[in-house]
Each structure stands twice: as C-alpha cells, then as structure tokens.
PDB file of C-alpha atoms in Angstrom:
ATOM      1  CA  LYS A 143     -87.349  38.583 -47.294  1.00 45.00           C
ATOM      2  CA  GLY A 144     -87.979  37.424 -43.750  1.00 50.00           C
ATOM      3  CA  GLU A 145     -84.244  37.082 -43.164  1.00 50.00           C
ATOM      4  CA  TYR A 146     -82.716  38.577 -40.072  1.00 54.00           C
ATOM      5  CA  LEU A 147     -79.199  39.005 -38.782  1.00 54.00           C
ATOM      6  CA  VAL A 148     -77.821  37.144 -35.811  1.00 58.00           C
ATOM      7  CA  ASN A 149     -74.441  37.491 -34.057  1.00 76.00           C
ATOM      8  CA  ARG A 150     -71.130  37.990 -35.788  1.00 93.00           C
ATOM      9  CA  TYR A 151     -68.317  35.509 -35.224  1.00 97.00           C
ATOM     10  CA  ASP A 152     -64.655  35.318 -36.188  1.00 97.00           C
ATOM     11  CA  VAL A 153     -65.087  31.810 -37.596  1.00 98.00           C
ATOM     12  CA  ILE A 154     -68.077  29.694 -38.602  1.00 98.00           C
ATOM     13  CA  VAL A 155     -67.473  25.949 -38.942  1.00 98.00           C
ATOM     14  CA  ALA A 156     -69.955  24.048 -41.142  1.00 97.00           C
ATOM     15  CA  GLY A 157     -70.108  20.390 -40.112  1.00 96.00           C
ATOM     16  CA  GLY A 158     -69.592  18.770 -36.710  1.00 95.00           C
ATOM     17  CA  GLY A 159     -67.598  15.692 -37.699  1.00 93.00           C
ATOM     18  CA  SER A 160     -63.958  14.987 -36.862  1.00 93.00           C
ATOM     19  CA  ALA A 161     -62.604  17.740 -39.163  1.00 95.00           C
ATOM     20  CA  GLY A 162     -65.146  20.310 -37.972  1.00 97.00           C
ATOM     21  CA  LEU A 163     -64.551  19.563 -34.300  1.00 97.00           C
ATOM     22  CA  MET A 164     -60.760  19.756 -34.765  1.00 96.00           C
ATOM     23  CA  ALA A 165     -61.176  23.069 -36.626  1.00 97.00           C
ATOM     24  CA  CYS A 166     -63.265  24.459 -33.750  1.00 98.00           C
ATOM     25  CA  VAL A 167     -60.627  23.448 -31.205  1.00 97.00           C
ATOM     26  CA  SER A 168     -57.804  25.004 -33.229  1.00 96.00           C
ATOM     27  CA  ALA A 169     -59.634  28.279 -33.935  1.00 98.00           C
ATOM     28  CA  ALA A 170     -60.879  28.653 -30.350  1.00 98.00           C
ATOM     29  CA  ARG A 171     -57.437  27.893 -28.891  1.00 97.00           C
ATOM     30  CA  HIS A 172     -56.120  30.770 -31.015  1.00 97.00           C
ATOM     31  CA  GLY A 173     -58.673  33.103 -29.438  1.00 97.00           C
ATOM     32  CA  ALA A 174     -61.347  33.200 -32.153  1.00 97.00           C
ATOM     33  CA  SER A 175     -65.061  33.382 -31.385  1.00 97.00           C
ATOM     34  CA  VAL A 176     -66.428  30.281 -33.089  1.00 98.00           C
ATOM     35  CA  LEU A 177     -69.872  29.060 -34.165  1.00 98.00           C
ATOM     36  CA  LEU A 178     -70.284  25.373 -35.039  1.00 98.00           C
ATOM     37  CA  LEU A 179     -73.267  24.504 -37.244  1.00 98.00           C
ATOM     38  CA  ASP A 180     -74.411  20.955 -37.993  1.00 96.00           C
ATOM     39  CA  LYS A 181     -77.517  19.855 -39.886  1.00 95.00           C
ATOM     40  CA  GLY A 182     -77.939  16.705 -37.775  1.00 93.00           C
ATOM     41  CA  ASN A 183     -78.922  16.310 -34.155  1.00 93.00           C
ATOM     42  CA  LYS A 184     -75.670  14.656 -33.067  1.00 92.00           C
ATOM     43  CA  LEU A 185     -72.004  15.603 -33.502  1.00 94.00           C
ATOM     44  CA  GLY A 186     -69.274  13.196 -34.627  1.00 91.00           C
ATOM     45  CA  ARG A 187     -71.575  10.528 -36.034  1.00 89.00           C
ATOM     46  CA  LYS A 188     -69.233   9.096 -38.661  1.00 84.00           C
ATOM     47  CA  LEU A 189     -66.316   9.249 -36.203  1.00 87.00           C
ATOM     48  CA  GLY A 190     -68.447   7.145 -33.848  1.00 88.00           C
ATOM     49  CA  ILE A 191     -68.693   4.264 -36.342  1.00 84.00           C
ATOM     50  CA  SER A 192     -65.123   4.500 -37.657  1.00 81.00           C
ATOM     51  CA  GLY A 193     -62.632   1.669 -37.175  1.00 77.00           C
ATOM     52  CA  GLY A 194     -65.418  -0.820 -36.566  1.00 79.00           C
ATOM     53  CA  GLY A 195     -66.701   1.344 -33.706  1.00 87.00           C
ATOM     54  CA  ARG A 196     -63.203   1.551 -32.162  1.00 92.00           C
ATOM     55  CA  CYS A 197     -61.939   4.660 -34.029  1.00 91.00           C
ATOM     56  CA  ASN A 198     -58.549   4.229 -35.712  1.00 89.00           C
ATOM     57  CA  VAL A 199     -57.378   7.786 -34.878  1.00 93.00           C
ATOM     58  CA  THR A 200     -54.093   7.779 -36.812  1.00 94.00           C
ATOM     59  CA  ASN A 201     -51.103   5.676 -37.834  1.00 95.00           C
ATOM     60  CA  ALA A 202     -47.680   5.574 -36.178  1.00 96.00           C
ATOM     61  CA  LYS A 203     -45.616   5.091 -39.369  1.00 95.00           C
ATOM     62  CA  GLU A 204     -43.222   7.734 -40.698  1.00 94.00           C
ATOM     63  CA  THR A 205     -44.573  10.419 -43.051  1.00 93.00           C
ATOM     64  CA  ASP A 206     -42.997   8.947 -46.204  1.00 93.00           C
ATOM     65  CA  GLU A 207     -44.586   5.571 -45.560  1.00 92.00           C
ATOM     66  CA  LEU A 208     -47.989   7.096 -44.763  1.00 92.00           C
ATOM     67  CA  ILE A 209     -47.941   9.046 -48.032  1.00 92.00           C
ATOM     68  CA  ALA A 210     -46.855   5.959 -50.002  1.00 88.00           C
ATOM     69  CA  HIS A 211     -50.040   4.193 -48.831  1.00 80.00           C
ATOM     70  CA  ILE A 212     -52.440   6.978 -49.833  1.00 80.00           C
ATOM     71  CA  PRO A 213     -54.316   6.016 -53.030  1.00 70.00           C
ATOM     72  CA  GLY A 214     -53.599   8.444 -55.860  1.00 72.00           C
ATOM     73  CA  ASN A 215     -51.299  11.420 -55.375  1.00 83.00           C
ATOM     74  CA  GLY A 216     -50.582  11.509 -51.645  1.00 88.00           C
ATOM     75  CA  ARG A 217     -47.702  13.951 -52.066  1.00 92.00           C
ATOM     76  CA  PHE A 218     -50.047  16.912 -51.744  1.00 91.00           C
ATOM     77  CA  LEU A 219     -50.257  16.058 -48.021  1.00 93.00           C
ATOM     78  CA  TYR A 220     -46.599  16.838 -47.313  1.00 94.00           C
ATOM     79  CA  SER A 221     -47.344  20.525 -46.703  1.00 94.00           C
ATOM     80  CA  ALA A 222     -50.234  19.738 -44.333  1.00 93.00           C
ATOM     81  CA  PHE A 223     -48.120  17.227 -42.388  1.00 94.00           C
ATOM     82  CA  GLN A 224     -45.434  19.920 -41.996  1.00 94.00           C
ATOM     83  CA  HIS A 225     -47.932  21.861 -39.869  1.00 94.00           C
ATOM     84  CA  PHE A 226     -49.759  19.015 -38.122  1.00 94.00           C
ATOM     85  CA  ASN A 227     -48.836  15.351 -38.470  1.00 95.00           C
ATOM     86  CA  ASN A 228     -49.656  11.974 -36.925  1.00 95.00           C
ATOM     87  CA  ARG A 229     -47.433  12.669 -33.886  1.00 96.00           C
ATOM     88  CA  ASP A 230     -49.371  15.903 -33.284  1.00 96.00           C
ATOM     89  CA  ILE A 231     -52.647  13.943 -33.485  1.00 95.00           C
ATOM     90  CA  MET A 232     -51.367  11.478 -30.867  1.00 97.00           C
ATOM     91  CA  ASN A 233     -50.248  14.314 -28.585  1.00 97.00           C
ATOM     92  CA  PHE A 234     -53.573  16.091 -29.142  1.00 95.00           C
ATOM     93  CA  PHE A 235     -55.716  13.148 -28.036  1.00 95.00           C
ATOM     94  CA  GLU A 236     -53.428  12.147 -25.185  1.00 95.00           C
ATOM     95  CA  GLY A 237     -53.651  15.775 -24.028  1.00 95.00           C
ATOM     96  CA  LEU A 238     -57.423  15.313 -23.858  1.00 94.00           C
ATOM     97  CA  GLY A 239     -56.975  12.243 -21.655  1.00 94.00           C
ATOM     98  CA  ILE A 240     -57.426   9.622 -24.405  1.00 95.00           C
ATOM     99  CA  ALA A 241     -54.703   6.979 -23.983  1.00 96.00           C
ATOM    100  CA  LEU A 242     -53.721   5.358 -27.306  1.00 96.00           C
ATOM    101  CA  LYS A 243     -52.267   1.965 -28.248  1.00 96.00           C
ATOM    102  CA  GLU A 244     -50.559   0.728 -31.402  1.00 96.00           C
ATOM    103  CA  GLU A 245     -51.858  -2.302 -33.307  1.00 93.00           C
ATOM    104  CA  ASP A 246     -50.829  -4.051 -36.545  1.00 84.00           C
ATOM    105  CA  ASN A 247     -49.388  -1.937 -39.374  1.00 85.00           C
ATOM    106  CA  GLY A 248     -49.002   1.064 -37.063  1.00 93.00           C
ATOM    107  CA  ARG A 249     -52.728   1.645 -36.549  1.00 91.00           C
ATOM    108  CA  MET A 250     -53.451   3.709 -33.426  1.00 95.00           C
ATOM    109  CA  PHE A 251     -56.609   3.079 -31.389  1.00 95.00           C
ATOM    110  CA  PRO A 252     -57.895   4.393 -28.060  1.00 95.00           C
ATOM    111  CA  VAL A 253     -57.029   1.993 -25.213  1.00 96.00           C
ATOM    112  CA  SER A 254     -60.758   1.996 -24.379  1.00 95.00           C
ATOM    113  CA  ASP A 255     -61.502   0.427 -27.811  1.00 94.00           C
ATOM    114  CA  LYS A 256     -64.494   2.786 -27.954  1.00 93.00           C
ATOM    115  CA  ALA A 257     -64.908   5.442 -30.650  1.00 92.00           C
ATOM    116  CA  ALA A 258     -67.434   7.120 -28.333  1.00 93.00           C
ATOM    117  CA  SER A 259     -64.618   8.080 -25.926  1.00 94.00           C
ATOM    118  CA  VAL A 260     -62.830   9.947 -28.761  1.00 94.00           C
ATOM    119  CA  VAL A 261     -66.022  11.700 -29.863  1.00 94.00           C
ATOM    120  CA  GLY A 262     -66.862  12.600 -26.257  1.00 94.00           C
ATOM    121  CA  ALA A 263     -63.410  14.063 -25.570  1.00 95.00           C
ATOM    122  CA  LEU A 264     -63.532  16.227 -28.716  1.00 95.00           C
ATOM    123  CA  ILE A 265     -67.015  17.569 -27.949  1.00 96.00           C
ATOM    124  CA  GLN A 266     -66.054  18.237 -24.324  1.00 96.00           C
ATOM    125  CA  GLU A 267     -63.001  20.238 -25.441  1.00 97.00           C
ATOM    126  CA  VAL A 268     -65.070  22.242 -27.951  1.00 97.00           C
ATOM    127  CA  LYS A 269     -67.531  23.127 -25.174  1.00 97.00           C
ATOM    128  CA  ARG A 270     -64.743  23.930 -22.692  1.00 97.00           C
ATOM    129  CA  LEU A 271     -63.307  26.428 -25.183  1.00 98.00           C
ATOM    130  CA  GLY A 272     -66.643  28.265 -25.380  1.00 97.00           C
ATOM    131  CA  VAL A 273     -67.533  27.360 -28.966  1.00 98.00           C
ATOM    132  CA  GLU A 274     -71.222  28.020 -29.662  1.00 97.00           C
ATOM    133  CA  ILE A 275     -72.838  24.842 -31.003  1.00 97.00           C
ATOM    134  CA  LYS A 276     -76.047  24.741 -33.036  1.00 97.00           C
ATOM    135  CA  THR A 277     -77.325  21.339 -34.191  1.00 96.00           C
ATOM    136  CA  ASP A 278     -80.398  20.778 -36.418  1.00 96.00           C
ATOM    137  CA  SER A 279     -79.194  23.838 -38.339  1.00 96.00           C
ATOM    138  CA  PRO A 280     -78.867  22.980 -42.053  1.00 95.00           C
ATOM    139  CA  ILE A 281     -77.051  25.621 -44.115  1.00 96.00           C
ATOM    140  CA  ALA A 282     -78.657  26.755 -47.379  1.00 95.00           C
ATOM    141  CA  GLU A 283     -75.656  28.683 -48.705  1.00 95.00           C
ATOM    142  CA  VAL A 284     -72.349  30.277 -47.843  1.00 96.00           C
ATOM    143  CA  LEU A 285     -72.544  34.032 -48.390  1.00 96.00           C
ATOM    144  CA  TYR A 286     -69.921  35.890 -50.410  1.00 94.00           C
ATOM    145  CA  GLU A 287     -69.590  39.670 -50.660  1.00 93.00           C
ATOM    146  CA  ASN A 288     -67.017  41.597 -52.725  1.00 92.00           C
ATOM    147  CA  GLY A 289     -65.167  38.417 -53.595  1.00 88.00           C
ATOM    148  CA  ARG A 290     -64.780  37.153 -50.051  1.00 92.00           C
ATOM    149  CA  THR A 291     -66.622  35.131 -47.430  1.00 94.00           C
ATOM    150  CA  ALA A 292     -69.272  36.973 -45.429  1.00 95.00           C
ATOM    151  CA  GLY A 293     -71.130  34.255 -43.512  1.00 96.00           C
ATOM    152  CA  VAL A 294     -73.855  31.669 -44.001  1.00 96.00           C
ATOM    153  CA  ARG A 295     -77.612  31.554 -44.453  1.00 96.00           C
ATOM    154  CA  LEU A 296     -79.484  28.682 -42.874  1.00 96.00           C
ATOM    155  CA  LYS A 297     -82.453  26.981 -44.534  1.00 95.00           C
ATOM    156  CA  SER A 298     -84.550  28.610 -41.792  1.00 94.00           C
ATOM    157  CA  GLY A 299     -83.526  32.045 -43.128  1.00 93.00           C
ATOM    158  CA  HIS A 300     -81.217  32.926 -40.212  1.00 94.00           C
ATOM    159  CA  ILE A 301     -78.003  34.637 -41.275  1.00 95.00           C
ATOM    160  CA  TYR A 302     -74.785  34.283 -39.294  1.00 96.00           C
ATOM    161  CA  ARG A 303     -71.918  36.536 -40.291  1.00 96.00           C
ATOM    162  CA  ALA A 304     -68.179  35.799 -40.147  1.00 97.00           C
ATOM    163  CA  PRO A 305     -65.131  36.719 -42.250  1.00 96.00           C
ATOM    164  CA  SER A 306     -64.024  33.059 -42.224  1.00 97.00           C
ATOM    165  CA  VAL A 307     -66.141  29.986 -42.965  1.00 97.00           C
ATOM    166  CA  ILE A 308     -64.594  26.514 -42.678  1.00 97.00           C
ATOM    167  CA  VAL A 309     -66.500  23.951 -44.749  1.00 96.00           C
ATOM    168  CA  ALA A 310     -66.084  20.551 -43.070  1.00 96.00           C
ATOM    169  CA  THR A 311     -69.172  18.812 -44.407  1.00 94.00           C
ATOM    170  CA  GLY A 312     -67.416  15.657 -45.604  1.00 88.00           C
ATOM    171  CA  GLY A 313     -67.848  13.915 -48.938  1.00 85.00           C
ATOM    172  CA  LYS A 314     -70.715  11.669 -50.020  1.00 82.00           C
ATOM    173  CA  SER A 315     -69.406   8.597 -48.253  1.00 76.00           C
ATOM    174  CA  VAL A 316     -71.925   7.680 -45.528  1.00 75.00           C
ATOM    175  CA  PRO A 317     -75.196   9.538 -46.233  1.00 78.00           C
ATOM    176  CA  HIS A 318     -76.992   8.348 -43.091  1.00 79.00           C
ATOM    177  CA  THR A 319     -74.361  10.144 -40.965  1.00 80.00           C
ATOM    178  CA  GLY A 320     -74.928  13.396 -42.892  1.00 79.00           C
ATOM    179  CA  SER A 321     -72.186  13.037 -45.547  1.00 81.00           C
ATOM    180  CA  THR A 322     -74.249  13.950 -48.593  1.00 84.00           C
ATOM    181  CA  GLY A 323     -71.852  16.304 -50.402  1.00 87.00           C
ATOM    182  CA  ASP A 324     -73.375  19.599 -49.233  1.00 91.00           C
ATOM    183  CA  GLY A 325     -70.053  21.438 -49.429  1.00 93.00           C
ATOM    184  CA  TYR A 326     -69.361  20.947 -53.150  1.00 94.00           C
ATOM    185  CA  PRO A 327     -71.812  23.576 -54.481  1.00 92.00           C
ATOM    186  CA  TRP A 328     -70.635  26.043 -51.808  1.00 93.00           C
ATOM    187  CA  ALA A 329     -67.031  25.534 -52.917  1.00 92.00           C
ATOM    188  CA  GLU A 330     -68.032  25.956 -56.582  1.00 92.00           C
ATOM    189  CA  ALA A 331     -69.823  29.194 -55.727  1.00 91.00           C
ATOM    190  CA  ALA A 332     -66.512  30.421 -54.266  1.00 91.00           C
ATOM    191  CA  GLY A 333     -64.751  29.683 -57.560  1.00 91.00           C
ATOM    192  CA  HIS A 334     -63.156  26.338 -56.689  1.00 93.00           C
ATOM    193  CA  THR A 335     -62.965  23.565 -59.280  1.00 94.00           C
ATOM    194  CA  ILE A 336     -64.624  20.298 -58.257  1.00 92.00           C
ATOM    195  CA  THR A 337     -62.910  17.261 -59.738  1.00 88.00           C
ATOM    196  CA  GLU A 338     -64.770  14.035 -60.472  1.00 84.00           C
ATOM    197  CA  LEU A 339     -66.097  12.358 -57.312  1.00 85.00           C
ATOM    198  CA  TYR A 340     -65.632   8.621 -56.942  1.00 82.00           C
ATOM    199  CA  PRO A 341     -65.726   6.021 -54.176  1.00 81.00           C
ATOM    200  CA  THR A 342     -62.486   4.885 -52.553  1.00 82.00           C
ATOM    201  CA  GLU A 343     -61.790   2.743 -49.481  1.00 85.00           C
ATOM    202  CA  VAL A 344     -65.112   0.942 -49.969  1.00 89.00           C
ATOM    203  CA  PRO A 345     -66.215  -2.724 -49.899  1.00 92.00           C
ATOM    204  CA  ILE A 346     -66.328  -4.535 -53.252  1.00 95.00           C
ATOM    205  CA  VAL A 347     -69.412  -6.082 -54.869  1.00 95.00           C
ATOM    206  CA  SER A 348     -69.101  -9.386 -56.738  1.00 96.00           C
ATOM    207  CA  HIS A 349     -71.572 -11.203 -58.994  1.00 93.00           C
ATOM    208  CA  GLU A 350     -69.886 -14.592 -58.687  1.00 95.00           C
ATOM    209  CA  LYS A 351     -72.425 -17.364 -58.010  1.00 95.00           C
ATOM    210  CA  TRP A 352     -70.522 -18.545 -54.919  1.00 94.00           C
ATOM    211  CA  ILE A 353     -70.738 -15.010 -53.501  1.00 95.00           C
ATOM    212  CA  GLN A 354     -74.419 -14.577 -54.391  1.00 93.00           C
ATOM    213  CA  SER A 355     -75.230 -17.947 -52.736  1.00 96.00           C
ATOM    214  CA  LYS A 356     -73.743 -16.488 -49.492  1.00 94.00           C
ATOM    215  CA  GLU A 357     -71.975 -19.771 -48.774  1.00 95.00           C
ATOM    216  CA  LEU A 358     -68.786 -17.906 -47.786  1.00 95.00           C
ATOM    217  CA  GLN A 359     -70.504 -15.031 -45.959  1.00 95.00           C
ATOM    218  CA  GLY A 360     -68.687 -14.217 -42.713  1.00 95.00           C
ATOM    219  CA  LEU A 361     -65.531 -16.166 -43.590  1.00 96.00           C
ATOM    220  CA  SER A 362     -62.468 -14.051 -42.843  1.00 96.00           C
ATOM    221  CA  LEU A 363     -58.965 -14.610 -44.167  1.00 97.00           C
ATOM    222  CA  ARG A 364     -55.794 -13.515 -42.398  1.00 95.00           C
ATOM    223  CA  ASP A 365     -52.559 -12.387 -44.049  1.00 95.00           C
ATOM    224  CA  VAL A 366     -53.570 -13.091 -47.638  1.00 97.00           C
ATOM    225  CA  GLU A 367     -53.010 -10.978 -50.753  1.00 98.00           C
ATOM    226  CA  LEU A 368     -55.898  -9.519 -52.737  1.00 98.00           C
ATOM    227  CA  SER A 369     -55.015  -8.197 -56.188  1.00 98.00           C
ATOM    228  CA  VAL A 370     -56.667  -6.311 -59.054  1.00 97.00           C
ATOM    229  CA  TRP A 371     -55.960  -7.337 -62.678  1.00 98.00           C
ATOM    230  CA  ASN A 372     -56.608  -5.524 -65.944  1.00 96.00           C
ATOM    231  CA  PRO A 373     -58.211  -7.177 -69.028  1.00 97.00           C
ATOM    232  CA  LYS A 374     -54.726  -7.712 -70.536  1.00 96.00           C
ATOM    233  CA  GLY A 375     -53.840 -10.069 -67.692  1.00 96.00           C
ATOM    234  CA  LYS A 376     -51.530  -7.599 -65.913  1.00 97.00           C
ATOM    235  CA  LYS A 377     -51.574  -7.187 -62.136  1.00 97.00           C
ATOM    236  CA  VAL A 378     -52.441  -3.574 -61.304  1.00 96.00           C
ATOM    237  CA  ILE A 379     -52.101  -3.645 -57.497  1.00 94.00           C
ATOM    238  CA  GLY A 380     -51.908  -6.166 -54.679  1.00 95.00           C
ATOM    239  CA  HIS A 381     -52.506  -5.538 -50.983  1.00 94.00           C
ATOM    240  CA  ARG A 382     -51.629  -7.940 -48.208  1.00 94.00           C
ATOM    241  CA  GLY A 383     -53.478  -8.336 -44.910  1.00 93.00           C
ATOM    242  CA  ASP A 384     -56.953  -9.365 -43.743  1.00 93.00           C
ATOM    243  CA  MET A 385     -60.259  -9.572 -45.623  1.00 96.00           C
ATOM    244  CA  ILE A 386     -63.751 -10.969 -45.156  1.00 96.00           C
ATOM    245  CA  PHE A 387     -66.425 -12.404 -47.451  1.00 97.00           C
ATOM    246  CA  THR A 388     -69.780 -10.612 -47.102  1.00 95.00           C
ATOM    247  CA  HIS A 389     -73.282 -11.237 -48.451  1.00 94.00           C
ATOM    248  CA  PHE A 390     -72.466  -9.020 -51.473  1.00 95.00           C
ATOM    249  CA  GLY A 391     -68.722  -9.449 -52.080  1.00 96.00           C
ATOM    250  CA  VAL A 392     -65.546  -8.786 -50.102  1.00 96.00           C
ATOM    251  CA  SER A 393     -64.614  -6.288 -47.418  1.00 94.00           C
ATOM    252  CA  GLY A 394     -61.911  -5.724 -44.814  1.00 93.00           C
ATOM    253  CA  PRO A 395     -58.727  -3.603 -44.923  1.00 89.00           C
ATOM    254  CA  ILE A 396     -57.156  -5.031 -48.103  1.00 94.00           C
ATOM    255  CA  ALA A 397     -60.452  -4.983 -50.038  1.00 95.00           C
ATOM    256  CA  LEU A 398     -60.919  -1.309 -49.140  1.00 92.00           C
ATOM    257  CA  ARG A 399     -57.383  -0.517 -50.297  1.00 89.00           C
ATOM    258  CA  CYS A 400     -57.932  -2.273 -53.624  1.00 93.00           C
ATOM    259  CA  SER A 401     -61.290  -0.623 -54.308  1.00 92.00           C
ATOM    260  CA  GLN A 402     -60.034   2.565 -55.956  1.00 88.00           C
ATOM    261  CA  PHE A 403     -57.989   0.537 -58.453  1.00 92.00           C
ATOM    262  CA  LEU A 404     -61.133  -1.225 -59.680  1.00 93.00           C
ATOM    263  CA  ARG A 405     -62.483   2.149 -60.715  1.00 90.00           C
ATOM    264  CA  GLN A 406     -59.216   3.012 -62.478  1.00 90.00           C
ATOM    265  CA  VAL A 407     -59.317  -0.232 -64.515  1.00 95.00           C
ATOM    266  CA  LYS A 408     -63.024   0.284 -65.340  1.00 93.00           C
ATOM    267  CA  ASN A 409     -62.380   3.807 -66.612  1.00 91.00           C
ATOM    268  CA  LYS A 410     -59.203   3.026 -68.531  1.00 93.00           C
ATOM    269  CA  PHE A 411     -60.490  -0.124 -70.272  1.00 96.00           C
ATOM    270  CA  HIS A 412     -64.204   0.877 -70.471  1.00 95.00           C
ATOM    271  CA  THR A 413     -65.284  -2.312 -68.747  1.00 94.00           C
ATOM    272  CA  THR A 414     -67.960  -2.990 -66.126  1.00 92.00           C
ATOM    273  CA  ASP A 415     -66.339  -6.035 -64.478  1.00 94.00           C
ATOM    274  CA  VAL A 416     -62.805  -6.264 -63.140  1.00 96.00           C
ATOM    275  CA  GLU A 417     -60.966  -9.478 -62.301  1.00 97.00           C
ATOM    276  CA  MET A 418     -59.495  -9.923 -58.834  1.00 97.00           C
ATOM    277  CA  ALA A 419     -57.433 -12.721 -57.290  1.00 97.00           C
ATOM    278  CA  ILE A 420     -56.773 -13.956 -53.765  1.00 97.00           C
ATOM    279  CA  ASP A 421     -53.386 -15.456 -52.919  1.00 98.00           C
ATOM    280  CA  LEU A 422     -54.059 -17.550 -49.809  1.00 97.00           C
ATOM    281  CA  PHE A 423     -50.350 -18.165 -49.135  1.00 97.00           C
ATOM    282  CA  PRO A 424     -48.382 -15.071 -50.261  1.00 95.00           C
ATOM    283  CA  ASP A 425     -45.128 -16.517 -48.890  1.00 95.00           C
TER     284      ASP A 425
END
C-alpha cells in the first residue's frame, strides 16, 4: 500500500495546542517516550491569541466557585480537579519561570501580558524533556487493533505506533488555528459517543438596525448586566461585568458567558431570535 513503519513510542499526542503540550510535558516527566504531531506549522496557535493576546492561564477562585461558573454541567470536572487544579496550573507555569498576576474576578495572567511568553515556555519545556515534535504532519486516522489503540497513520502514509494516543485536537472553535474538529471521527471509531456540538463562549450577532448601522461599534460598557430572556418574558440568565458593541453585535466577557443560553432558548422554544437586555446600572 506504500505505507511503511516508523519508530515506536510510548505515547503519541495528536495536536500541539495547550492541552497537547501539557500532555507531552506530563507524559515525558513520567519517563515516557513521546511523539507530538501537529497538522500546522506552528505550535500553540490558539493559546497565542487567547485572552486578547495576553493568555488568561487560569482563575484563582476556589473549585466550587469555578464549577458554578461553567456553562452546563460543570460538576463532571470535580474528578479532574482532584488530580490537577488551578493551583497546580499556577505552580506549573511559575515553575517554568512565568510569573503570574491576578486581575478582576480572579483571572490569572502572565506578568509579561504576552501570551507568546506562555507558549514559548511550554514549547521550551517540551523540547527540554526530549519530546519528538513533527509539525506539518496531518493525521488521517488513529489505528486500532484487537480493541485497543495501536498508533496513527498520517495523510502521507507514514505509520507511527504507540499503545497510547492522546487526542488533543480541540473542537471546531477557531478553524484558522487548526481547530476543525478532526478528533471527533477518531473518537467515534474508538466507540465513543459524540454529543451534539454547539458554540459556547462566543460573541453574539444582532440584527437590530442600530447595530447594523455600526453607530455603537467600539463602545464598551463597564460593570453592566447583560441578560437573556425567553419568549414568555422570563429572564433565563444575567451576567455582570464588561461588554463591547462590535460591527455585528456584542462581545466581551459577559456576552460570551450569555451566548450558550441563547442556543438553549432557541432550541427549547424553536425560535430564531432571542431577546436580550442591558442593565446599565445594576445597582
């Protein structure tokens, strides 16, 4: 078939974003031989644009409060946080020489205010640990033999073998950074169930004339409340903080937090438009 075998590894990590890089560090620190494969030519691309280019690495609040702010059922994260939580993330980055600072609502940023410093430190640690990195290496499929993982086959035909494959390809959120949902069919092939995919933590589009005219574009509001209402006139959710008017609608932290609830109202009431309100003086 023109396929040929290449080295065996203990662990293959698919995807060189924040999750993939962290997985490489963890596996390599535990003594595994690790291969990192990424289809793009640059690692950590989405991480580099996160937090407005400043990279909001974690949040300083207690676990219960963090979980309360996760849209949907955040309780499933309790078990993960038992093994590695926000304090561990802070210690991890400070151990790599990235000093952190706390801002409003517990958000933690690098003192440098540069996401690139976080990306650089992660990549440097991955290299220091001897992880083999291959960019421009799109994966065609994850290989399974006798009901378990056996490795991956690249689109070029190369096969890399490993008893463990970590799929860290991201969702479909920012396609130009490589997040195009590659991992879902691989997970399905392994027997996992894929639930409905939907956007969350995204800016909101509005068809109001005063939005379309762009007369408010660039105007930002501080400490206001943005809320989502259902067709029966009941308030579904309200989030308080900062927002900004854009050329297509609204964005900023509270708009992103409200976005998932728009979808819930649309689905439940079979409607295309959802009413929102801004309280300019919540107190």
